[in-house]
CSV table of C-alpha atoms in Angstrom, one decimal:
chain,number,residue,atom,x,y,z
A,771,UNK,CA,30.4,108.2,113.2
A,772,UNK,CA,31.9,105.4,112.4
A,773,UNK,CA,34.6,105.3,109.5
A,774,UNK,CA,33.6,102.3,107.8
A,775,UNK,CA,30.2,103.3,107.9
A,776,UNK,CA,31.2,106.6,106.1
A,777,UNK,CA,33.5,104.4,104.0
A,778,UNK,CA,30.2,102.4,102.4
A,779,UNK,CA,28.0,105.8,101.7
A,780,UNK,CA,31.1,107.5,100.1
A,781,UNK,CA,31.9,103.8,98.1
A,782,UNK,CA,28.0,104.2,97.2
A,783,UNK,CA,28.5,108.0,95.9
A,784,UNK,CA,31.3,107.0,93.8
A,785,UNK,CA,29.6,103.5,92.3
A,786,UNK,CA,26.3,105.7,91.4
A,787,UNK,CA,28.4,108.6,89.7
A,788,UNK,CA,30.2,106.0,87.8
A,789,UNK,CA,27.1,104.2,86.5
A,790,UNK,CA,25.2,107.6,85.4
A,791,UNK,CA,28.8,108.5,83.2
A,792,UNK,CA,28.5,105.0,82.0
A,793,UNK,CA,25.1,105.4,80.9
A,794,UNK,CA,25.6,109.3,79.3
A,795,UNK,CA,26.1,109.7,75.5
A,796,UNK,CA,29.1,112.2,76.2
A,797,UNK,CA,29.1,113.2,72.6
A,798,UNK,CA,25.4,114.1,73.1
A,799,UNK,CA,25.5,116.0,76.2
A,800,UNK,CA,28.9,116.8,76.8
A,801,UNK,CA,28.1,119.7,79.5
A,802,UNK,CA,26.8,117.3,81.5
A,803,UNK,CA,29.5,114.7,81.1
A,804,UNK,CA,31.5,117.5,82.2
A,805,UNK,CA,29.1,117.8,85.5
A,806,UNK,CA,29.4,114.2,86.2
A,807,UNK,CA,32.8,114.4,85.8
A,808,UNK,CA,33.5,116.8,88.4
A,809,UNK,CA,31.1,114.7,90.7
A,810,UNK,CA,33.0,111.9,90.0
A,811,UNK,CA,36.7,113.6,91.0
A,812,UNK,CA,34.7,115.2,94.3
A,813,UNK,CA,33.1,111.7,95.2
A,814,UNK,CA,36.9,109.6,94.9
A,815,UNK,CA,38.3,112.5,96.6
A,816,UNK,CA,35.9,111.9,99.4
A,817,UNK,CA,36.3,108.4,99.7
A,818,UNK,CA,39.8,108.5,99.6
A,819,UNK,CA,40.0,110.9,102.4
A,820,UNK,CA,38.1,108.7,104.1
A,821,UNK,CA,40.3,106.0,103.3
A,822,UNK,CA,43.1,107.6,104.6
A,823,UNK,CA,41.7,108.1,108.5
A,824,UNK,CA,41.3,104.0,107.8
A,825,UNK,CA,44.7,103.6,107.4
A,826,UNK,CA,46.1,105.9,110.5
A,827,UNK,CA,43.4,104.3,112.2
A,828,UNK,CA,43.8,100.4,111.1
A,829,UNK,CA,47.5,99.9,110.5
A,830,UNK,CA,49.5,103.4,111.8
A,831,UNK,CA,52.8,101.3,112.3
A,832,UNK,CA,52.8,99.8,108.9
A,833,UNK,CA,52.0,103.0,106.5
A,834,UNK,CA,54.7,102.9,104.3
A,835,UNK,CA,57.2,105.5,104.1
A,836,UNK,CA,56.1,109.1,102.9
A,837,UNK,CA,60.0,110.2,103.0
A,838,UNK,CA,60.4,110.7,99.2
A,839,UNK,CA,57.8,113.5,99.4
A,840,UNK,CA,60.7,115.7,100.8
A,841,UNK,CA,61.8,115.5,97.4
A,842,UNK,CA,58.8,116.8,95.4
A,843,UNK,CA,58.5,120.3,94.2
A,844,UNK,CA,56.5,122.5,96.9
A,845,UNK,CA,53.6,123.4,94.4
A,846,UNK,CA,53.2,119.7,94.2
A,847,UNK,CA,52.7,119.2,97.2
A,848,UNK,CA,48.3,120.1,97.4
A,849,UNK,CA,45.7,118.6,99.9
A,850,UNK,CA,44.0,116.7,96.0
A,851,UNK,CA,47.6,114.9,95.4
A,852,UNK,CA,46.4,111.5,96.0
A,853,UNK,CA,43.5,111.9,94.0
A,854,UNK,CA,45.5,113.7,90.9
A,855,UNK,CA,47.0,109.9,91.4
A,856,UNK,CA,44.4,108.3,91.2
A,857,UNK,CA,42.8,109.6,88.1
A,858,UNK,CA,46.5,109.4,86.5
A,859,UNK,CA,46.5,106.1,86.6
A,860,UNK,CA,42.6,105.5,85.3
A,861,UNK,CA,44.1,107.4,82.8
A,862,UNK,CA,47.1,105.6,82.1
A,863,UNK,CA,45.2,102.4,82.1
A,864,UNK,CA,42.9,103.7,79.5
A,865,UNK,CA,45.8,104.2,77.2
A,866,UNK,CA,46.0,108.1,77.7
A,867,UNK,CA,48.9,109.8,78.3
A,868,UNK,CA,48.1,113.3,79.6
A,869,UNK,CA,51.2,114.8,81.7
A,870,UNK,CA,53.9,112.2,80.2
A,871,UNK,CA,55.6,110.7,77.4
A,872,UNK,CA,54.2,107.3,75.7
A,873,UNK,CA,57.6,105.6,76.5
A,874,UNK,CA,57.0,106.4,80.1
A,875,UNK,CA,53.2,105.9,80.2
A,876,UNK,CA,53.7,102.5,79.0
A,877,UNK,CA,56.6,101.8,81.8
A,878,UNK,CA,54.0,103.0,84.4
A,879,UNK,CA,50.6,101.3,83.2
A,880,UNK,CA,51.4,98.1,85.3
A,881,UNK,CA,51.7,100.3,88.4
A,882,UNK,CA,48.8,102.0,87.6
A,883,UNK,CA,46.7,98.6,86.6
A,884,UNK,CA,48.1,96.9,90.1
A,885,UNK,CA,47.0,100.2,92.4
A,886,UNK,CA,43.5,100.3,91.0
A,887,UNK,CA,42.8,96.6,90.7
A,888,UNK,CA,43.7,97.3,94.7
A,889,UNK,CA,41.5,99.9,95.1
A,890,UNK,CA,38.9,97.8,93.9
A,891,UNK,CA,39.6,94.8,96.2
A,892,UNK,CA,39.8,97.6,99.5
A,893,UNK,CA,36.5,98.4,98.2
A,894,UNK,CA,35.0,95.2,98.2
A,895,UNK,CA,36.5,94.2,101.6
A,896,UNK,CA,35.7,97.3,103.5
A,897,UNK,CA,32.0,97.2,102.1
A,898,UNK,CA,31.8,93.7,103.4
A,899,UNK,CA,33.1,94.7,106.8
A,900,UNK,CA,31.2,98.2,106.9
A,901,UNK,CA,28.1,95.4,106.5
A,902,UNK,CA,29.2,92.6,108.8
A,903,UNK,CA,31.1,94.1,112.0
A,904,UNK,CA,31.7,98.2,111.5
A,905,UNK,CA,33.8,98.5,114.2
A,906,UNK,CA,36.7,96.3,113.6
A,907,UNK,CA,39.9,95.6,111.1
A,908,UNK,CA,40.7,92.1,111.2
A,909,UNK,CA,43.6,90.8,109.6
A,910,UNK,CA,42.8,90.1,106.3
A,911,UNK,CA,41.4,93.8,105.9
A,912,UNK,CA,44.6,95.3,107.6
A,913,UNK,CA,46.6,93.6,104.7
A,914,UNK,CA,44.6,94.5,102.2
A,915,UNK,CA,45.1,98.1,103.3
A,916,UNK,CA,48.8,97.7,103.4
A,917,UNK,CA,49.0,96.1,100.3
A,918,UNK,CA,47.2,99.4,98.7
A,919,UNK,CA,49.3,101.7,100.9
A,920,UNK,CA,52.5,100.3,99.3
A,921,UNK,CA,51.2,100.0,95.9
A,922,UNK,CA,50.0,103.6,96.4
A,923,UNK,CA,53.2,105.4,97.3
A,924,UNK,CA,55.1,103.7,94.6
A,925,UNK,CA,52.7,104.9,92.1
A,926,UNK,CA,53.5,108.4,93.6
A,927,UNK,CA,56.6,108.3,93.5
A,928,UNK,CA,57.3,107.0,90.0
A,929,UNK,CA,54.8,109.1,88.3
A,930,UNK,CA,56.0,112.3,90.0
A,931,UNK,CA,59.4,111.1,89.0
A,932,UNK,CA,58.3,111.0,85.8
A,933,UNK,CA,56.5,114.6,85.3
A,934,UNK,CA,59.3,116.3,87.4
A,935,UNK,CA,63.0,116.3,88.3
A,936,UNK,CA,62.9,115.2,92.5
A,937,UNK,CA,65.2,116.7,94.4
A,938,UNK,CA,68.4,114.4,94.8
A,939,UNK,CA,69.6,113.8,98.2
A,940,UNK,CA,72.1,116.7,97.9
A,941,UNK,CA,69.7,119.1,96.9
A,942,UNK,CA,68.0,118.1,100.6
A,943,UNK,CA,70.9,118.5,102.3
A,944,UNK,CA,72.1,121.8,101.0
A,945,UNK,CA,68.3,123.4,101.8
A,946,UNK,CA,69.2,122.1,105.1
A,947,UNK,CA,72.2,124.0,105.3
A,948,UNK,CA,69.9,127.1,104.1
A,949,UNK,CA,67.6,126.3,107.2
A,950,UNK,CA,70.3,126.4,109.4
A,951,UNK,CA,71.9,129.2,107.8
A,952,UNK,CA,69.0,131.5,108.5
A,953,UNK,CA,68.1,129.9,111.8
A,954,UNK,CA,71.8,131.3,113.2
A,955,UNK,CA,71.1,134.6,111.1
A,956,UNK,CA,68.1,135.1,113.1
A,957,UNK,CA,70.2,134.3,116.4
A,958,UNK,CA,73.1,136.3,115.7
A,959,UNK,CA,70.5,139.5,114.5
A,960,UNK,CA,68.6,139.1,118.1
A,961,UNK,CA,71.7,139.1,119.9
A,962,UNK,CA,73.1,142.3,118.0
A,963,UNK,CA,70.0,143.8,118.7
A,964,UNK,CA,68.8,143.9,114.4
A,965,UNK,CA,66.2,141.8,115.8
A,966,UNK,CA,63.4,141.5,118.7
A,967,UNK,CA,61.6,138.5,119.8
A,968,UNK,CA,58.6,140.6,119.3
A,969,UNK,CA,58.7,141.3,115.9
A,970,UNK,CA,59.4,137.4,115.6
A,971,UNK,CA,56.8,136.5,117.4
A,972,UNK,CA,54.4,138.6,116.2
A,973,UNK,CA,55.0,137.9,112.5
A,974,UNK,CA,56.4,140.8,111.8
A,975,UNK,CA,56.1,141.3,108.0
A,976,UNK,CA,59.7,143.2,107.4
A,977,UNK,CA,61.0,140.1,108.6
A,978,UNK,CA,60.3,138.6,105.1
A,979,UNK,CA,62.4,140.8,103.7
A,980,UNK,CA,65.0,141.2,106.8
A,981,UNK,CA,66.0,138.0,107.3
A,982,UNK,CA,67.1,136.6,103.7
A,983,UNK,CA,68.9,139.8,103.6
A,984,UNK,CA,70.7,139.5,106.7
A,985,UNK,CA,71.3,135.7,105.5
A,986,UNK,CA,73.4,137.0,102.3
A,987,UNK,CA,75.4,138.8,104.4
A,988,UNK,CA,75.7,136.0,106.9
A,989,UNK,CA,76.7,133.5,104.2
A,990,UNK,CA,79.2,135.6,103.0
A,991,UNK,CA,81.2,136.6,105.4
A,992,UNK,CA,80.7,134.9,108.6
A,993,UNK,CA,79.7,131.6,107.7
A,994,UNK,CA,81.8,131.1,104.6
A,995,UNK,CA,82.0,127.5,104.6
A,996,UNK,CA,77.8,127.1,104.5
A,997,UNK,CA,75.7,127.0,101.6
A,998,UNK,CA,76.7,130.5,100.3
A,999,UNK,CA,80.6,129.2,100.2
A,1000,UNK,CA,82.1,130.5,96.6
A,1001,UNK,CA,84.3,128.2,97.0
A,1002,UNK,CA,81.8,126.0,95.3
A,1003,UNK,CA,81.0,125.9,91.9
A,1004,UNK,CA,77.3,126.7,90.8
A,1005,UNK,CA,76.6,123.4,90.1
A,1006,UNK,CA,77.5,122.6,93.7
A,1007,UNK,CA,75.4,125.6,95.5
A,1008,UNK,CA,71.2,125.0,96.0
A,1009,UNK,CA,69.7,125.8,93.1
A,1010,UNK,CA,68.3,128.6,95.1
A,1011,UNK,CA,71.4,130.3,94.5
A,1012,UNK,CA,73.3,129.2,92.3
A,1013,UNK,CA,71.6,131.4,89.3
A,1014,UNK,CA,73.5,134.3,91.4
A,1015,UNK,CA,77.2,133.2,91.5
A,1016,UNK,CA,78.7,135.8,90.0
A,1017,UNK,CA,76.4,138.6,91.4
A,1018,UNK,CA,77.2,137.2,95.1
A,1019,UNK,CA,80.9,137.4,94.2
A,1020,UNK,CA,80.7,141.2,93.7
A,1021,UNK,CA,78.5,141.5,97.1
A,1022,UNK,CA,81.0,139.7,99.0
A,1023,UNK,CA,84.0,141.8,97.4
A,1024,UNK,CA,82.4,144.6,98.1
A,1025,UNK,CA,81.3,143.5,101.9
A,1026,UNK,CA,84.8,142.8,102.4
A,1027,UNK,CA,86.2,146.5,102.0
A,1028,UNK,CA,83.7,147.6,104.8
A,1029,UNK,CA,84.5,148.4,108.5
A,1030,UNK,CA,83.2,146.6,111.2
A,1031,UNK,CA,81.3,149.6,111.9
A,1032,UNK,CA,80.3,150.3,108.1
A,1033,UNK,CA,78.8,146.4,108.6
A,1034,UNK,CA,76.9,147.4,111.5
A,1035,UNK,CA,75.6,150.4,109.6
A,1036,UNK,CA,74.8,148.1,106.6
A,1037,UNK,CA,73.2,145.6,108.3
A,1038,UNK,CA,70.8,147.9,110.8
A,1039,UNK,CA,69.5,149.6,107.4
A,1040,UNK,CA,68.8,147.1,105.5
A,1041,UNK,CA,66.6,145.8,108.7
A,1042,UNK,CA,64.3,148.8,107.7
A,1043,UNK,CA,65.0,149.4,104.2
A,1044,UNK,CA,61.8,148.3,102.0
């Protein structure tokens, strides 16, 4: 049960997968290089996993910051991102350049060369302990971890930064203002009765639908100043707009010439409308 214990058999999975790739004529068996392969991804994943509990478990006050992720596209965001990591920088030291440009492989092979060559010294040290005393981190093994820690998350950061375009502070900050623009469409919809706390707490599938809907018209008209505010040029709205400036225009001129009554009407149909 204990976690360096599961450390040294996972560190022992990973050593034996590397030495049967090392000792395969790929070119000769390549479906089985391909088998070994996967093995190999499987087995770091494990041990990094497992390295990980170490961490919240050894040092939990000195994990360095995991802020930046905020920026990263959602469908980057996967349970197998540190490992993706990890074989881009084996990569990258091996002089292959799979998801970037040369220029910028070569900017990010010292990162890559200083995060494994401290993978490999967290292996050794946490093998030695995981032989000598299992059940504690003392100090030199705590700053070996943070050491990796850092080195890790500034690998992250600058390869991601590399494949992608990060959200920008801004861009944060106006999906924050969508947040809170549907988070007061929700209240004002329950109060007028568009809504029930049943259907909200039940997960009411219509809702999916419902509430962006309801946020338009929100956005619009009663909270003009948010992040619908036309005010703004594109370039200044989320990006989860802006692509429909000028079509929001026309929905807010015509929203305007309603009744308060024809925006009750409006607004109770297209909480049932499919």
């Amino acid at each position: 049960p204990r976690l360096l214990s599961q450390f040294f058999f996972a560190d022992e999975r990973v050593t034996q997968v590397v030495a049967e790739i090392n000792g395969l004529d790929a070119e000769l068996d390549p479906q089985q290089y391909l088998v070994l392969l996967n093995q190999l991804h499987l087995s770091q994943a494990h041990l990094l996993a497992i390295l990980e509990r170490i961490m919240e478990e050894c040092i939990p006050t000195q994990r360095h910051s995991r802020d930046y992720l905020v920026k990263f596209p959602e469908e980057l965001l996967v349970d197998n991102l540190g490992n993706h990591m990890l074989f881009a920088a084996e990569c990258l030291l091996a002089g292959t350049f799979l998801e970037v440009e040369e220029a910028e492989g070569v900017q990010l092979r010292p990162q890559a060369r200083n995060l494994l060559c401290s993978l490999e010294l967290v292996r050794t040290v946490l093998r030695e302990q995981s032989l000598s005393q299992p059940s504690s981190y003392p100090g030199p093994v705590q700053a070996v971890l943070v050491q990796f820690d850092r080195l890790f998350a500034e690998f992250e950061l600058s390869y991601v930064s590399s494949l992608v375009a990060v959200k920008s502070p801004e861009e944060i900050y106006r999906q924050q203002e969508i947040i809170v623009l549907f988070c007061e469409t929700v209240q004002r919809a329950l109060r007028l009765g568009y809504l029930t706390q049943e259907m909200i707490d039940g997960y009411e599938p219509l809702l999916m639908f419902t509430i962006p809907r309801l946020a338009i018209i929100s956005g619009l008209l009663i909270y003009p100043e948010g992040p619908l505010s036309l005010e703004r040029s594109p370039e200044q709205m989320s990006r989860v707009f802006s692509p429909f400036y000028n079509l929001l225009k026309k929905i807010r001129d015509l929203l305007r010439v309603l009744s308060a009554e024809e925006l009750c009407l409006l607004e109770r149909s297209l909480c049932t409308a499919e």
